[in-house]
Amino acid sequence: MYTVPKLEDFSPASLDKAASELREALENEARSALDPKAFEEFRNRWMARKNGLLTQVNDMWLKAAPGPAKRDVGQLVNALKKAAEVLVSDAEQLASSSGLAAKLKSETIDISLPGIERTLGVRHPVLRTLDELISVFVKMGYSIAEGPEVESDYYNFEALNFPPNHPARDTQDTLFIANQERHPQRDRLLLRTHTSPVQIRTMESQRPPVRVICPGKVHRNDAPDATHSPGFHQLEGLCVDTNITFGDLKGTLDHAMKSLFGSAVKTSFRPSFFPFTEPSVEVSISCPFCGGKGCRPCKQSGWIELLGAGMVDPNVFGFVNYDPKKLSGFAFGMGVERLTMMSYNVDDIQQFFYGDMRFLEQFA
Ligand SMILES: [Zn+2]
């Protein structure tokens, strides 16, 4: 390590030699002060006012110089101080930038490492079934209609040809909004019990021909159990035009069921009753799991009841100013949860609403 020598000889040659040794040491040390800490040590060693190397040069060379040499020594010391300042400033820049380089190096992100995987959600099984249903009917030219979940008695019952005292209107079956007693019955609000009000709203706002499907959430005053839920989903459809016959209803539903369950599936139509259709039918499909031989999903019968349907009752047309003498149509409806339970062999409808990841992950 360089130390400032005591000068005996103040001749120009001796001074040059001492100065160049000092400069060499200064430059070497400046070059190796590569980070902020090393630079700090370097600067203190050379520049400290008290006992720094340049202060020592001042004391040991200039102050000790004999009178005749003082001028030359003074110039030399000044030149060394200026050179030292430049080197210190350069070293400072180098140290701070190499400090930055070191910092960058230590904080480098390896972009070739695998990232943090965020699990993407998937469609809920009920919505997946609903999407499949929708796409079958959209391909047949149906468009999608939606309506409010809070409905009036008029749209949910009256315009659908329910008589005033029909049991469906009872609070045991229907969830009414509270404190509606002062309103006339037709204006009372309730949670819609089917998506059929959307059919009425569509016919009110649109002249025939009408081909719509109405998917959505509906509500019944049912205690939750393995096959009942106070909220579930329906998909209904409505087709109105001139010369629509029961044959169109059969053909449409038969085609839809074959699209959903495969071309081997058969449909069967059995008389039934709904206030808004006449005639009304229950539609069953041959069991897609056992091909009709009998299994658990079809309760060994070979058939699964899936839809309610029928020709639109002329009285319903009366409510929407459609002329029942010129127009005819059919409507159908099905429960989406029921279909999903059957498709995925789920034996408890409540599973769809718990939000239990162990159940839902099976559909991912
Ligand atoms: Zn079966």
CSV table of C-alpha atoms and ligand atoms in Angstrom, one decimal:
chain,number,residue,atom,x,y,z
A,1,MET,CA,0.0,0.0,0.0
A,2,TYR,CA,1.4,3.4,-1.0
A,3,THR,CA,2.7,5.7,1.7
A,4,VAL,CA,3.9,9.3,1.2
A,5,PRO,CA,7.7,9.2,1.4
A,6,LYS,CA,9.7,11.8,3.2
A,7,LEU,CA,11.8,13.8,0.7
A,8,GLU,CA,15.4,14.4,1.4
A,9,ASP,CA,16.2,15.6,-2.1
A,10,PHE,CA,14.2,18.4,-3.6
A,11,SER,CA,15.9,18.4,-6.9
A,12,PRO,CA,13.6,18.4,-10.0
A,13,ALA,CA,14.5,14.8,-10.8
A,14,SER,CA,13.7,13.6,-7.3
A,15,LEU,CA,10.5,15.6,-7.3
A,16,ASP,CA,9.4,14.1,-10.7
A,17,LYS,CA,10.1,10.6,-9.4
A,18,ALA,CA,8.1,11.1,-6.2
A,19,ALA,CA,5.2,12.8,-8.1
A,20,SER,CA,5.0,10.0,-10.7
A,21,GLU,CA,5.0,7.3,-8.0
A,22,LEU,CA,2.2,9.1,-6.2
A,23,ARG,CA,0.2,9.5,-9.4
A,24,GLU,CA,0.6,5.8,-10.3
A,25,ALA,CA,-0.7,4.8,-6.8
A,26,LEU,CA,-3.5,7.3,-7.0
A,27,GLU,CA,-4.7,6.0,-10.4
A,28,ASN,CA,-4.4,2.3,-9.4
A,29,GLU,CA,-6.5,2.9,-6.3
A,30,ALA,CA,-9.0,5.0,-8.2
A,31,ARG,CA,-9.5,2.1,-10.7
A,32,SER,CA,-10.1,-0.5,-8.0
A,33,ALA,CA,-12.7,1.6,-6.0
A,34,LEU,CA,-15.5,-0.3,-7.8
A,35,ASP,CA,-18.5,0.0,-5.5
A,36,PRO,CA,-19.8,2.8,-3.3
A,37,LYS,CA,-18.2,1.4,-0.1
A,38,ALA,CA,-14.7,1.0,-1.7
A,39,PHE,CA,-15.0,4.5,-3.2
A,40,GLU,CA,-15.7,6.0,0.2
A,41,GLU,CA,-12.6,4.4,1.6
A,42,PHE,CA,-10.5,5.5,-1.3
A,43,ARG,CA,-11.7,9.1,-1.1
A,44,ASN,CA,-11.1,9.3,2.7
A,45,ARG,CA,-7.6,7.8,2.3
A,46,TRP,CA,-6.6,10.4,-0.2
A,47,MET,CA,-8.7,13.5,0.3
A,48,ALA,CA,-9.4,13.6,4.1
A,49,ARG,CA,-8.5,17.0,5.4
A,50,LYS,CA,-7.0,15.4,8.5
A,51,ASN,CA,-4.2,13.1,7.6
A,52,GLY,CA,-5.4,12.2,4.1
A,53,LEU,CA,-2.5,11.4,1.7
A,54,LEU,CA,-2.7,14.7,-0.1
A,55,THR,CA,-2.6,16.5,3.3
A,56,GLN,CA,0.5,14.5,4.1
A,57,VAL,CA,2.0,15.6,0.8
A,58,ASN,CA,1.3,19.2,1.7
A,59,ASP,CA,2.9,18.8,5.1
A,60,MET,CA,5.8,16.5,4.2
A,61,TRP,CA,6.8,17.9,0.8
A,62,LEU,CA,5.7,21.6,0.6
A,63,LYS,CA,6.1,22.6,4.2
A,64,ALA,CA,9.4,20.7,4.5
A,65,ALA,CA,10.8,22.1,1.2
A,66,PRO,CA,13.8,24.5,1.6
A,67,GLY,CA,13.2,28.1,0.5
A,68,PRO,CA,14.6,27.9,-3.0
A,69,ALA,CA,12.6,24.8,-3.9
A,70,LYS,CA,9.2,25.9,-2.4
A,71,ARG,CA,7.9,27.4,-5.7
A,72,ASP,CA,8.6,24.2,-7.7
A,73,VAL,CA,7.2,22.0,-5.0
A,74,GLY,CA,4.1,24.2,-4.6
A,75,GLN,CA,3.3,23.9,-8.3
A,76,LEU,CA,3.8,20.2,-8.2
A,77,VAL,CA,1.5,19.7,-5.2
A,78,ASN,CA,-1.2,21.9,-6.8
A,79,ALA,CA,-1.0,19.8,-10.0
A,80,LEU,CA,-1.3,16.6,-8.0
A,81,LYS,CA,-4.3,17.9,-6.1
A,82,LYS,CA,-6.1,18.9,-9.3
A,83,ALA,CA,-5.3,15.5,-10.8
A,84,ALA,CA,-6.6,13.8,-7.6
A,85,GLU,CA,-9.8,15.7,-7.8
A,86,VAL,CA,-10.5,14.6,-11.4
A,87,LEU,CA,-9.6,10.9,-10.5
A,88,VAL,CA,-11.8,11.0,-7.4
A,89,SER,CA,-14.8,12.4,-9.4
A,90,ASP,CA,-14.3,9.7,-12.1
A,91,ALA,CA,-14.0,7.0,-9.5
A,92,GLU,CA,-17.2,8.2,-7.9
A,93,GLN,CA,-19.2,7.9,-11.1
A,94,LEU,CA,-17.7,4.5,-11.8
A,95,ALA,CA,-18.5,3.3,-8.3
A,96,SER,CA,-22.1,4.4,-8.4
A,97,SER,CA,-22.8,3.0,-11.8
A,98,SER,CA,-21.1,-0.3,-11.0
A,99,GLY,CA,-23.1,-0.3,-7.8
A,100,LEU,CA,-26.2,0.1,-9.9
A,101,ALA,CA,-25.0,-2.7,-12.2
A,102,ALA,CA,-24.5,-4.9,-9.2
A,103,LYS,CA,-28.0,-4.0,-7.9
A,104,LEU,CA,-29.5,-4.8,-11.2
A,105,LYS,CA,-27.6,-8.1,-11.4
A,106,SER,CA,-28.8,-9.2,-8.0
A,107,GLU,CA,-32.4,-8.3,-8.8
A,108,THR,CA,-32.5,-9.8,-12.2
A,109,ILE,CA,-35.7,-11.8,-12.9
A,110,ASP,CA,-35.2,-15.0,-14.7
A,111,ILE,CA,-38.0,-14.8,-17.3
A,112,SER,CA,-37.5,-18.4,-18.3
A,113,LEU,CA,-38.8,-19.6,-14.9
A,114,PRO,CA,-42.5,-20.8,-15.0
A,115,GLY,CA,-44.8,-18.1,-13.9
A,116,ILE,CA,-47.4,-18.1,-11.1
A,117,GLU,CA,-50.4,-20.0,-12.5
A,118,ARG,CA,-53.8,-18.5,-11.9
A,119,THR,CA,-56.5,-21.1,-12.0
A,120,LEU,CA,-59.1,-20.1,-14.6
A,121,GLY,CA,-62.7,-20.7,-13.7
A,122,VAL,CA,-65.0,-22.8,-15.9
A,123,ARG,CA,-68.7,-22.6,-16.7
A,124,HIS,CA,-70.9,-23.8,-13.9
A,125,PRO,CA,-72.4,-27.1,-15.0
A,126,VAL,CA,-75.9,-25.6,-15.0
A,127,LEU,CA,-74.9,-22.7,-17.2
A,128,ARG,CA,-73.0,-25.1,-19.4
A,129,THR,CA,-76.2,-27.1,-20.0
A,130,LEU,CA,-78.1,-23.9,-20.6
A,131,ASP,CA,-75.5,-22.8,-23.2
A,132,GLU,CA,-75.8,-26.1,-25.0
A,133,LEU,CA,-79.6,-25.8,-25.1
A,134,ILE,CA,-79.4,-22.2,-26.3
A,135,SER,CA,-77.0,-23.1,-29.1
A,136,VAL,CA,-79.3,-25.9,-30.3
A,137,PHE,CA,-82.2,-23.5,-30.7
A,138,VAL,CA,-80.2,-20.6,-32.0
A,139,LYS,CA,-79.1,-22.9,-34.8
A,140,MET,CA,-82.8,-23.5,-35.6
A,141,GLY,CA,-83.3,-19.7,-36.0
A,142,TYR,CA,-84.5,-18.9,-32.5
A,143,SER,CA,-83.4,-15.6,-30.9
A,144,ILE,CA,-82.9,-15.1,-27.1
A,145,ALA,CA,-85.4,-13.0,-25.1
A,146,GLU,CA,-85.0,-12.0,-21.5
A,147,GLY,CA,-87.2,-10.4,-18.9
A,148,PRO,CA,-87.3,-9.3,-15.2
A,149,GLU,CA,-87.1,-11.8,-12.4
A,150,VAL,CA,-89.5,-9.7,-10.3
A,151,GLU,CA,-92.7,-9.9,-12.2
A,152,SER,CA,-96.3,-8.8,-11.8
A,153,ASP,CA,-99.1,-11.2,-11.3
A,154,TYR,CA,-100.5,-10.1,-14.7
A,155,TYR,CA,-97.4,-11.3,-16.7
A,156,ASN,CA,-96.7,-14.4,-14.5
A,157,PHE,CA,-100.3,-15.7,-14.3
A,158,GLU,CA,-103.2,-13.7,-15.7
A,159,ALA,CA,-101.9,-13.2,-19.3
A,160,LEU,CA,-101.0,-16.8,-19.3
A,161,ASN,CA,-104.6,-17.8,-18.8
A,162,PHE,CA,-104.3,-18.9,-15.2
A,163,PRO,CA,-107.8,-18.5,-13.6
A,164,PRO,CA,-107.9,-16.1,-10.6
A,165,ASN,CA,-108.1,-18.8,-8.0
A,166,HIS,CA,-105.5,-21.2,-9.6
A,167,PRO,CA,-103.5,-22.9,-6.8
A,168,ALA,CA,-100.2,-21.7,-8.4
A,169,ARG,CA,-101.1,-18.2,-7.3
A,170,ASP,CA,-101.1,-19.4,-3.7
A,171,THR,CA,-98.3,-18.1,-1.4
A,172,GLN,CA,-97.5,-21.8,-0.8
A,173,ASP,CA,-96.3,-22.1,-4.3
A,174,THR,CA,-95.2,-18.5,-5.2
A,175,LEU,CA,-92.9,-16.1,-3.5
A,176,PHE,CA,-94.6,-12.7,-3.4
A,177,ILE,CA,-93.0,-9.4,-2.6
A,178,ALA,CA,-94.2,-8.2,0.8
A,179,ASN,CA,-96.9,-5.5,1.5
A,180,GLN,CA,-98.6,-5.7,-1.9
A,181,GLU,CA,-102.2,-6.2,-0.4
A,182,ARG,CA,-103.4,-2.6,-1.3
A,183,HIS,CA,-102.7,-3.3,-5.0
A,184,PRO,CA,-105.1,-5.1,-7.3
A,185,GLN,CA,-104.1,-8.7,-7.8
A,186,ARG,CA,-102.8,-8.3,-11.3
A,187,ASP,CA,-100.3,-5.6,-10.2
A,188,ARG,CA,-98.9,-7.5,-7.2
A,189,LEU,CA,-95.2,-8.2,-7.6
A,190,LEU,CA,-93.7,-11.7,-7.2
A,191,LEU,CA,-90.6,-13.7,-8.1
A,192,ARG,CA,-91.5,-15.2,-11.5
A,193,THR,CA,-92.3,-18.9,-11.2
A,194,HIS,CA,-91.4,-19.6,-14.8
A,195,THR,CA,-89.9,-17.7,-17.7
A,196,SER,CA,-93.3,-17.7,-19.5
A,197,PRO,CA,-93.9,-13.9,-18.7
A,198,VAL,CA,-91.0,-13.3,-21.2
A,199,GLN,CA,-93.2,-14.9,-23.9
A,200,ILE,CA,-96.0,-12.5,-23.1
A,201,ARG,CA,-93.6,-9.5,-23.1
A,202,THR,CA,-92.1,-10.6,-26.4
A,203,MET,CA,-95.5,-11.0,-28.1
A,204,GLU,CA,-96.5,-7.5,-26.8
A,205,SER,CA,-93.5,-5.9,-28.3
A,206,GLN,CA,-93.2,-7.9,-31.5
A,207,ARG,CA,-95.5,-8.8,-34.4
A,208,PRO,CA,-95.4,-12.4,-35.6
A,209,PRO,CA,-93.6,-14.4,-36.8
A,210,VAL,CA,-92.0,-15.0,-33.3
A,211,ARG,CA,-89.3,-17.6,-32.6
A,212,VAL,CA,-87.7,-17.0,-29.2
A,213,ILE,CA,-86.2,-18.9,-26.4
A,214,CYS,CA,-86.4,-17.5,-22.9
A,215,PRO,CA,-83.6,-18.8,-20.6
A,216,GLY,CA,-83.4,-17.6,-17.0
A,217,LYS,CA,-83.8,-17.9,-13.3
A,218,VAL,CA,-87.1,-18.7,-11.7
A,219,HIS,CA,-88.4,-19.1,-8.1
A,220,ARG,CA,-90.8,-21.3,-6.3
A,221,ASN,CA,-91.8,-21.5,-2.7
A,222,ASP,CA,-90.2,-24.9,-2.3
A,223,ALA,CA,-88.1,-26.1,0.7
A,224,PRO,CA,-84.7,-27.2,-0.5
A,225,ASP,CA,-84.3,-31.0,-0.8
A,226,ALA,CA,-82.5,-33.3,-3.2
A,227,THR,CA,-84.9,-32.6,-6.1
A,228,HIS,CA,-86.3,-29.1,-5.2
A,229,SER,CA,-84.8,-25.7,-4.9
A,230,PRO,CA,-86.4,-22.3,-4.3
A,231,GLY,CA,-84.4,-21.0,-7.2
A,232,PHE,CA,-83.6,-22.8,-10.4
A,233,HIS,CA,-83.3,-22.2,-14.2
A,234,GLN,CA,-85.6,-22.8,-17.0
A,235,LEU,CA,-85.4,-22.6,-20.7
A,236,GLU,CA,-88.7,-22.0,-22.5
A,237,GLY,CA,-89.4,-21.5,-26.2
A,238,LEU,CA,-92.1,-19.9,-28.3
A,239,CYS,CA,-92.9,-20.2,-31.9
A,240,VAL,CA,-95.8,-18.2,-33.4
A,241,ASP,CA,-96.7,-17.9,-37.1
A,242,THR,CA,-99.4,-18.7,-39.6
A,243,ASN,CA,-100.0,-22.4,-40.0
A,244,ILE,CA,-97.9,-23.7,-37.1
A,245,THR,CA,-99.2,-27.2,-36.2
A,246,PHE,CA,-98.6,-29.8,-33.6
A,247,GLY,CA,-96.4,-31.5,-36.2
A,248,ASP,CA,-94.0,-28.5,-36.1
A,249,LEU,CA,-93.9,-28.8,-32.3
A,250,LYS,CA,-93.0,-32.5,-32.5
A,251,GLY,CA,-90.5,-32.0,-35.3
A,252,THR,CA,-88.8,-29.1,-33.5
A,253,LEU,CA,-88.5,-30.9,-30.1
A,254,ASP,CA,-87.5,-34.2,-31.7
A,255,HIS,CA,-84.7,-32.4,-33.6
A,256,ALA,CA,-83.6,-30.5,-30.5
A,257,MET,CA,-83.4,-33.7,-28.3
A,258,LYS,CA,-81.5,-35.6,-31.0
A,259,SER,CA,-79.0,-32.6,-31.2
A,260,LEU,CA,-78.5,-32.7,-27.5
A,261,PHE,CA,-78.4,-36.5,-26.8
A,262,GLY,CA,-77.6,-38.1,-30.2
A,263,SER,CA,-79.5,-39.2,-33.2
A,264,ALA,CA,-80.6,-42.5,-31.6
A,265,VAL,CA,-82.8,-40.8,-29.1
A,266,LYS,CA,-86.5,-41.0,-29.6
A,267,THR,CA,-89.2,-38.7,-28.3
A,268,SER,CA,-92.6,-39.5,-26.9
A,269,PHE,CA,-95.6,-37.2,-26.3
A,270,ARG,CA,-98.2,-37.8,-23.7
A,271,PRO,CA,-101.3,-35.6,-23.0
A,272,SER,CA,-101.0,-33.2,-20.1
A,273,PHE,CA,-102.4,-29.9,-19.0
A,274,PHE,CA,-101.0,-26.4,-18.6
A,275,PRO,CA,-103.2,-23.2,-18.5
A,276,PHE,CA,-101.4,-21.5,-21.3
A,277,THR,CA,-101.3,-24.4,-23.9
A,278,GLU,CA,-104.1,-26.4,-25.5
A,279,PRO,CA,-103.5,-29.2,-26.2
A,280,SER,CA,-100.6,-29.7,-23.7
A,281,VAL,CA,-98.1,-32.6,-23.6
A,282,GLU,CA,-95.4,-34.0,-21.5
A,283,VAL,CA,-92.4,-34.9,-23.6
A,284,SER,CA,-90.1,-37.8,-22.7
A,285,ILE,CA,-87.0,-39.0,-24.4
A,286,SER,CA,-85.8,-42.6,-24.7
A,287,CYS,CA,-83.1,-43.0,-22.0
A,288,PRO,CA,-79.8,-41.9,-23.6
A,289,PHE,CA,-77.8,-43.9,-21.0
A,290,CYS,CA,-79.3,-47.4,-21.4
A,291,GLY,CA,-80.9,-47.0,-24.9
A,292,GLY,CA,-84.3,-47.9,-23.4
A,293,LYS,CA,-83.3,-51.1,-21.5
A,294,GLY,CA,-83.7,-49.5,-18.1
A,295,CYS,CA,-81.1,-48.0,-15.7
A,296,ARG,CA,-80.9,-45.8,-12.6
A,297,PRO,CA,-81.3,-42.4,-14.3
A,298,CYS,CA,-84.5,-43.6,-16.1
A,299,LYS,CA,-85.7,-45.4,-13.0
A,300,GLN,CA,-85.7,-48.7,-15.1
A,301,SER,CA,-88.4,-47.3,-17.3
A,302,GLY,CA,-86.3,-46.7,-20.4
A,303,TRP,CA,-87.8,-43.1,-20.7
A,304,ILE,CA,-87.0,-39.8,-19.1
A,305,GLU,CA,-89.6,-37.0,-18.8
A,306,LEU,CA,-87.9,-33.8,-19.8
A,307,LEU,CA,-90.2,-31.1,-21.1
A,308,GLY,CA,-93.7,-29.6,-20.9
A,309,ALA,CA,-95.1,-28.3,-24.2
A,310,GLY,CA,-98.2,-27.6,-26.2
A,311,MET,CA,-100.0,-25.4,-28.7
A,312,VAL,CA,-100.4,-21.8,-27.4
A,313,ASP,CA,-103.9,-21.4,-26.0
A,314,PRO,CA,-105.9,-19.0,-28.1
A,315,ASN,CA,-106.9,-17.1,-24.9
A,316,VAL,CA,-103.2,-16.2,-24.5
A,317,PHE,CA,-103.2,-14.6,-27.9
A,318,GLY,CA,-106.1,-12.5,-26.8
A,319,PHE,CA,-104.0,-10.9,-24.1
A,320,VAL,CA,-101.4,-9.7,-26.6
A,321,ASN,CA,-103.7,-8.7,-29.5
A,322,TYR,CA,-102.6,-11.6,-31.7
A,323,ASP,CA,-105.5,-12.9,-33.9
A,324,PRO,CA,-106.0,-16.5,-32.9
A,325,LYS,CA,-108.0,-17.1,-36.2
A,326,LYS,CA,-104.9,-16.3,-38.3
A,327,LEU,CA,-102.1,-17.3,-36.0
A,328,SER,CA,-101.1,-20.4,-34.1
A,329,GLY,CA,-98.0,-21.4,-32.2
A,330,PHE,CA,-96.4,-23.8,-29.8
A,331,ALA,CA,-94.4,-23.3,-26.6
A,332,PHE,CA,-92.2,-25.6,-24.5
A,333,GLY,CA,-90.2,-25.4,-21.3
A,334,MET,CA,-87.7,-27.4,-19.3
A,335,GLY,CA,-85.8,-27.3,-16.1
A,336,VAL,CA,-82.1,-26.8,-16.7
A,337,GLU,CA,-81.0,-28.2,-13.3
A,338,ARG,CA,-83.0,-31.4,-13.9
A,339,LEU,CA,-81.4,-31.8,-17.3
A,340,THR,CA,-78.0,-31.2,-15.8
A,341,MET,CA,-78.5,-33.7,-13.0
A,342,MET,CA,-79.5,-36.3,-15.6
A,343,SER,CA,-76.5,-35.5,-17.9
A,344,TYR,CA,-73.9,-35.6,-15.2
A,345,ASN,CA,-75.5,-38.2,-12.9
A,346,VAL,CA,-75.8,-35.7,-10.0
A,347,ASP,CA,-78.3,-37.0,-7.4
A,348,ASP,CA,-78.8,-33.8,-5.3
A,349,ILE,CA,-79.9,-30.5,-6.9
A,350,GLN,CA,-78.5,-28.6,-3.9
A,351,GLN,CA,-74.9,-29.4,-5.1
A,352,PHE,CA,-75.4,-26.8,-7.8
A,353,PHE,CA,-75.9,-24.0,-5.2
A,354,TYR,CA,-73.5,-24.9,-2.4
A,355,GLY,CA,-70.4,-23.5,-4.2
A,356,ASP,CA,-68.4,-26.5,-2.9
A,357,MET,CA,-65.2,-26.6,-4.9
A,358,ARG,CA,-64.8,-30.3,-4.5
A,359,PHE,CA,-68.0,-30.7,-6.4
A,360,LEU,CA,-67.4,-28.0,-9.0
A,361,GLU,CA,-63.9,-29.0,-9.7
A,362,GLN,CA,-65.2,-32.2,-11.3
A,363,PHE,CA,-66.5,-30.0,-14.1
A,364,ALA,CA,-63.2,-28.2,-14.8
B,1,ZN,ZN,-81.9,-45.7,-18.7
